[in-house]
């Protein structure tokens, strides 16, 4: 198993529980859509799986590594090497150019591969944009750069949180197509959070969260 | 306590508190200073000179003048001596302070100047023989007191006059011992009221040749005013018939004190005792912010004198360090004439 | 409606009270430093004016005899010719090691002397008989009175507030005794209101020279440069303080955008919002301004004694160490606070007013920044060139300050471009992705930080410049003291007879006795002190000549030439080869120019024989005594014992040097105090800027964090960035500071004081300053870094979610 989520609980300080005894698995090469209402806990679950935040109970195992014993630095190290992320917005580092953004994660992870990068740039149609800064790109272009950066390190797991949430229909379809085809091409697993049934339907499995539980 | 009062006392020799006791500190006490005594035998020309043992002394000349067009003028030339201590010393250490006042009064205006000096350094002083009284470039000098030249300058007037005595010196009170209050305060006081004057007044509009008559007062004392006396009104009148009258009134809290001298044209005199002459203000003008009587009635029943005395120029205010009114007057009524009026303490 | 809006607006400060405090502190600091300097200047100027008025100095013409004192007889002759003049006898008088000035005036001739009338108007006016007759009275300031009262042989003292410190005013009769100058007058004041028919002066006293008010030495003019200096510092502090205001207001407005958008969406007109915010800012400025005035008042009170000491030491200018509160000063301070705050907030307010109703959270565009930066750089370079042009074409002190102002403002405007260039260059050297990001991120932060960095640049440059100037001056001054104070002992006899007695006694026992005699003359450029020297190897070897002709000393001792000090040389533009007119009949060629620090007046040196020709009868009471240094102490004591001299009459060289240095140190206490304060304010400006940038930081940091950098690493990077920017700024500030120092030494000093100083470099000081800067940057960045460290992941994650 690539990801094992076992009875995970999460409560934000002073709030109601966000996740209650959530269990879930994701195998290599699998794609899974997490759906649910706003506030159902689906983004929180993704963040926990990405080792972005700590949880209160249960365990998450990522490629054989249990996350609960890790401290801030440990989680950061895991993110650097094991996980790639695409968010709804502000994925990119504003002060770096597109080219620098594209290679940033791979270089952090020490997994830079020039030929693969060139291929990705080509596939994502970013060749013309390499010297531009994120602020001058359209939403769709920004998300394509984010996908490129995520895939540059050839991750085993790609986590995406509403990657098309800010895009119009055409751009949205384009971004989703690119992501799915790249995942298929590299054999990575994909955990995707979306509120759209239409998008969810294009993935292998769908899991719906409601009130912090899997339905 | 303001500046002026300080300066008054600076000049007029006594401590500042003197102001409350009488005009210009003249009512102060006389410790260490000589006191005038009745029966003094004057010694001339020596007595024309200064008496440093007395606290205050003056050489006071006034003159009524007319130009060739008949316009009236007046001039004043005064040298005051005031002693901070009853002695003289050389250089800056001298305690004798000298003050000069000069004025020229025209039908339309009044001009005055003031000079200050310390004794001991030669800037001001008086010598008896030959006679010279001076402060800075102002001078009243001559071989003796009978023939004098007189000069003074301000920044807006000046005069050069020559004086010739046409009669003898006259002595006031009891042969020159002039009582100033019911308590017996007194001064030595004599005059030369018979000067004929001629010369030139230098005025803004040019020089004016003038002729007329002058009157010199010499007086020294150490405490001429009583403690309650606050000022005086002093008249020197020359009637057209040649007779003259000196009269003064000292205003005091306990009533006025008057004194006068009738001077016949030959120089013989009669002292007129306290209360015999009546000096009554008739009307006043506002001068330098004060009400100053500029028209008087002078009544001397013994001599059938009942005259009105009117200022020729009501504005004759001496805005000097201590201020007073001094100017030429015209006499009408039972007798006609001219004269000078001095009023202090208003 | 207005009340509701006000409530909404003010609620911001309740939530951000620290920000409110920062804003008020910023306004208070700016106003405080500025007002302090203004108060000091106003006080000093008032002191000069008062002193001049009280002593009737500089109001009336004077008559002087160039060759020395005027005999009393001349005074009388003038008076008897009608000239309304008042005699003044003055001179130095030493009591308990302090040199006081006795001014004796003929109080009868000039009884309206303002200082005197003021005393007379007091509650207990003096009896004129006491003032004018022995023993007389001394008038002195309250500060001086106790010292005088402790002396047995002095007349009673009257205290007056009208007199400057170190001056005793008295009647000329008393002064004559104190100064032991019977029958002599130093000068005559020509009183107003002269009579008509005045004979011309040459007819009465051909030897007297009428000195018009304009050529009398004027303290106010003399010290103008000093005050201009202080004002420049005050303005600098004010500008630096405004950077804080700018930063805080920017932050507050950025944070209130959401609220303002909501208010507008609810139908509040923008115009009304702008007016309300303007009112709010004005009120805050008033509160901060009043705080600043209180701060400034106490600061000025603390600094004034040193300023007074400086002005007295350097110029002999009469300044008391006490501060009075003036309404004008309060109004000016409040006005500065309000105007400064509005100016500093103008940009933020303008942007707010133009904010579209539905705009997203505005992130500044790169392109706009680059354009603005380029424009600033162009303006900056033009300002530097403009300042230089003004100085080269016009010259003078004001142009010198224009040069300084152009240089500093220009450099500040160019700074962002230079920093950006430096960062670009440095980013090329980066290999790792993190390094690359750090450089890029610093560049991205630059627009937000550039104002604070400009403040830092100015503070650092001022620091380097001023400390270089002071240290150079100090070094030169110490060296000059060594050259100038060559005799082992300096002796002042009570009178000439005692002087003769002492020299006779000394002759067999010492190497040399060098009489020190001088007379005050006047040159068309101001007063001129002429000194006589005897030929002695010590002069030939040590006298600090900065320019001379061959055989300079031979010519001088032969009575054929004169030496002048640098002040006179520069003021009158006279150099070796030119002629100096000492009196109409004494004209000598100039053989050399010597440096003469700390002396505002012109000075010249001739042979003793020549001095006797020019001004016969100058006193011979002061002597330099050369002997083996180890015998100096013993000889000093022997002289005091044998001739019954007071301790202060015999001074050892070492003590004299120590005294001179002490005066010197005091001179620059204020400068260094302002220096440190300015640096502190700049550090505070960085802190506020970093806090302002904080809200904009999250979108920058969150992706990096998500990609695998932990918060501790990010916090360290925050510190590093701040320190790097500060160091870069410091590196640019150093050359700017050195240029500033050069301008101060070679331009301002020459114009203001009349001497040029060599420039020395003090690298250890720079290192120390660099460390101080690092510390300031670290402290400023510590708070944001700490926040970074403690930031909950949820806050970072929120960046990625569509909640904005």
mmCIF file of C-alpha atoms in Angstrom, chain B residues 91-92 115-124 134-137, chain C residues 63 65 69-89 104-111 171-173 176 183-191 194 201 204-205 207-208:
data_model
loop_
_atom_site.group_PDB
_atom_site.id
_atom_site.type_symbol
_atom_site.label_atom_id
_atom_site.label_comp_id
_atom_site.label_asym_id
_atom_site.label_seq_id
_atom_site.Cartn_x
_atom_site.Cartn_y
_atom_site.Cartn_z
ATOM 1 C CA UNK B 91 37.434 110.250 38.380
ATOM 2 C CA UNK B 92 34.678 107.651 38.234
ATOM 3 C CA UNK B 115 22.150 115.097 29.412
ATOM 4 C CA UNK B 116 23.633 113.087 32.239
ATOM 5 C CA UNK B 117 27.107 112.981 33.605
ATOM 6 C CA UNK B 118 29.106 112.092 36.630
ATOM 7 C CA UNK B 119 31.306 114.616 38.392
ATOM 8 C CA UNK B 120 34.986 114.024 38.860
ATOM 9 C CA UNK B 121 35.786 113.246 35.238
ATOM 10 C CA UNK B 122 35.278 116.724 33.772
ATOM 11 C CA UNK B 123 32.279 115.948 31.629
ATOM 12 C CA UNK B 124 30.085 118.300 33.640
ATOM 13 C CA UNK B 134 28.632 122.886 31.550
ATOM 14 C CA UNK B 135 27.548 119.413 30.672
ATOM 15 C CA UNK B 136 28.851 117.877 27.452
ATOM 16 C CA UNK B 137 28.818 120.684 24.840
ATOM 17 C CA UNK C 63 34.583 103.917 18.584
ATOM 18 C CA UNK C 65 41.493 102.895 19.139
ATOM 19 C CA UNK C 69 42.766 101.462 25.189
ATOM 20 C CA UNK C 70 41.388 104.990 24.969
ATOM 21 C CA UNK C 71 42.436 107.469 27.676
ATOM 22 C CA UNK C 72 39.585 108.873 29.724
ATOM 23 C CA UNK C 73 40.485 112.391 28.524
ATOM 24 C CA UNK C 74 39.467 111.465 24.993
ATOM 25 C CA UNK C 75 36.079 110.370 26.220
ATOM 26 C CA UNK C 76 35.556 113.731 27.909
ATOM 27 C CA UNK C 77 36.710 115.624 24.822
ATOM 28 C CA UNK C 78 34.225 113.725 22.703
ATOM 29 C CA UNK C 79 31.417 114.354 25.152
ATOM 30 C CA UNK C 80 32.266 118.027 25.399
ATOM 31 C CA UNK C 81 32.153 118.240 21.631
ATOM 32 C CA UNK C 82 28.625 116.915 21.766
ATOM 33 C CA UNK C 83 29.270 113.287 20.883
ATOM 34 C CA UNK C 84 26.831 111.136 22.818
ATOM 35 C CA UNK C 85 29.035 108.176 23.602
ATOM 36 C CA UNK C 86 29.183 105.835 26.580
ATOM 37 C CA UNK C 87 32.463 104.524 27.888
ATOM 38 C CA UNK C 88 32.978 100.788 28.276
ATOM 39 C CA UNK C 89 35.929 99.212 29.988
ATOM 40 C CA UNK C 104 32.150 98.125 33.033
ATOM 41 C CA UNK C 105 29.794 100.700 31.553
ATOM 42 C CA UNK C 106 29.474 104.361 32.428
ATOM 43 C CA UNK C 107 26.051 103.802 33.898
ATOM 44 C CA UNK C 108 25.385 107.493 34.267
ATOM 45 C CA UNK C 109 26.003 108.275 30.616
ATOM 46 C CA UNK C 110 24.094 105.197 29.546
ATOM 47 C CA UNK C 111 21.579 104.489 32.302
ATOM 48 C CA UNK C 171 29.712 100.431 36.655
ATOM 49 C CA UNK C 172 32.888 101.511 34.977
ATOM 50 C CA UNK C 173 34.183 102.836 38.295
ATOM 51 C CA UNK C 176 38.445 100.091 36.695
ATOM 52 C CA UNK C 183 41.648 106.135 33.636
ATOM 53 C CA UNK C 184 41.258 103.843 30.627
ATOM 54 C CA UNK C 185 38.369 103.015 28.333
ATOM 55 C CA UNK C 186 38.214 99.962 26.038
ATOM 56 C CA UNK C 187 35.675 101.313 23.618
ATOM 57 C CA UNK C 188 32.946 103.887 23.276
ATOM 58 C CA UNK C 189 29.381 103.042 22.375
ATOM 59 C CA UNK C 190 27.893 105.628 20.043
ATOM 60 C CA UNK C 191 24.458 106.212 21.548
ATOM 61 C CA UNK C 194 23.046 112.501 18.620
ATOM 62 C CA UNK C 201 35.301 112.571 14.583
ATOM 63 C CA UNK C 204 38.470 115.591 17.872
ATOM 64 C CA UNK C 205 40.019 112.153 17.990
ATOM 65 C CA UNK C 207 43.145 107.982 16.254
ATOM 66 C CA UNK C 208 39.680 106.563 16.884
#
